[in-house]
Amino acid sequence: MTNTNGIIKYSEGAMELIQHFSHPHPLLLISLDGSEIVDQDGYFHKCRLCWESISSGTPCYGCKLDGCKYFYIHKSCAELPHQLKHPFHPKHDPLTLSPTTESEEHKYCGSCGRDQRWYWFTYNCSGCKFKLCIKCASLSLTTKVDIHDHPLTLMRKSTQFTCDHCEEEGKGMFYFCATTTCSFMVHPECTLSPLVERPPIIKAEIHDEDHPLTLVQRFLISLTCNACGNDIKGRFYFCAICAFVVHLECASLPSVVKVIRHDHPLNLIYSLPAINPSSLHRRICQLCVKMVDTDYGVYYCSTCQDYVAHLHCATSKEEKDETFMRKSRNELESIESSTSMLGHGLDESTDMLPYDVVKKFKSGVDGFEIAAEIKHFSHEHNLKLIDKFGIKEKCDACIRYIFTPYYACAQCRFFLHKSCAELRRRMRHPLHEHSLMLLPMTTYASGYFGCDACDHDCNGLTYNCEECKFHLDVQCSLLPYNKFTHDSHEHGLILSRSPEGRKCNNCDDSNEEIKFCSCAENCGFALDFKCLTLPHIV
């Protein structure tokens, strides 16, 4: 029997077979079990029409001949109409289900925009290049779903929209509620998932605690988030007392945050104090080196008074110090006054001494005790403090020429600057999300490692993350996190994670693997770590 789908159905005893236009041989109705859904190479069998995987227990048709025993199509795909008229393409003849040819230049679905590989079956127009993928063609034109009270209509939009379910942007097909007071829109795939529940009323740290925020589904007019300054496209929270509006994700921002590369906690404020109107760098985010719109919320250091950061920069996974514990106001004031006394990039949890003191002596100048002989973790022999010039050796930590004072081994040619000998064993650094452990070069068989900041090979000590195989040489670890000066530029520089194609002004390199420092005044100047760590005089 031939049906409107362009297939012939027939039986051979208990076997149900079809002759499908996509394949020259008869296809047998089967159901693959868990062991049969993968081929001899361990790959999941895919439907030759939609190219989605064949799931265990899903009815499908398979070729009964040994020569092409891996040809399968879903039963649901086999029953798709051979031709269809679709409202998204009304001006030409019906669309025909056929394979995309290798010679076609236009292989994109006219609805979702996904690229259709040359061997995939799509609905094609014979009068133009329009094609519709099976997934889009199979969507119901109207639907009623559990996540919304009203019927939804399938629509297509060439511009971006925001899904009211997952709150992610989308483009192409979506379901839309045409009810006048609603305007709910959702990705087709999101209609099958339960709606993420949001509290209807909340109190947020970023807003006055006496002003509750109410969940609003959507406005047809354009709104701007009072916290981050970006457009609001989906659901949001609204204060009926002062008309404050905020993104759902912005509503959960903390009022105080700590970032890895700054010593003090940052407070969320909505207006910067006018300390020095001519100072531009306080309006530059010290994390991404881009302008901060001071008409909206920023994270601000009340101790330094010239350090600001975008809300989402300071709370990003890369920048946020997850070890920071929220404190009371009195405790925060104590932290702010004490953190400036801590070492470079360190806190109390990471303060590990790198050596044991063998001998001490008192300085004649101020009476301070100085370690005259130490046992450093990186070397098997004791090291003695030297304060004499005249050697041409390199420090085995930073690989720079030795200057006084330094520690030296009496039994072999091992040297450490006093400052390098005092480097802490563990530190946190803004170039990496995990804490880093200082390791000796003998850890590596070759004696060398590649620094992930400057891309140089180094045979000195390394700050290492074993989990991520991240390495940072001593020279790069000593570059300041906050604004610093460099002889090559008139303005201060700050560490920049993403220069966005910016080239180094010294070597003209734009290698994305190398880290950059950019001008704190946002004038476009940048130096990569490779050039920043070059000696000033050779």
Coordinates of C-alpha atoms in Angstrom, one line a residue, residues 68 201 207 310 359 421 453 527:
C68 CA 24.1 -2.0 4.3
I201 CA 8.9 38.8 45.6
H207 CA 18.7 47.5 46.5
H310 CA 32.1 46.3 36.2
K359 CA 71.2 30.5 61.5
A421 CA 64.1 32.9 48.4
A453 CA 51.7 34.0 30.6
L527 CA 52.3 45.2 26.1

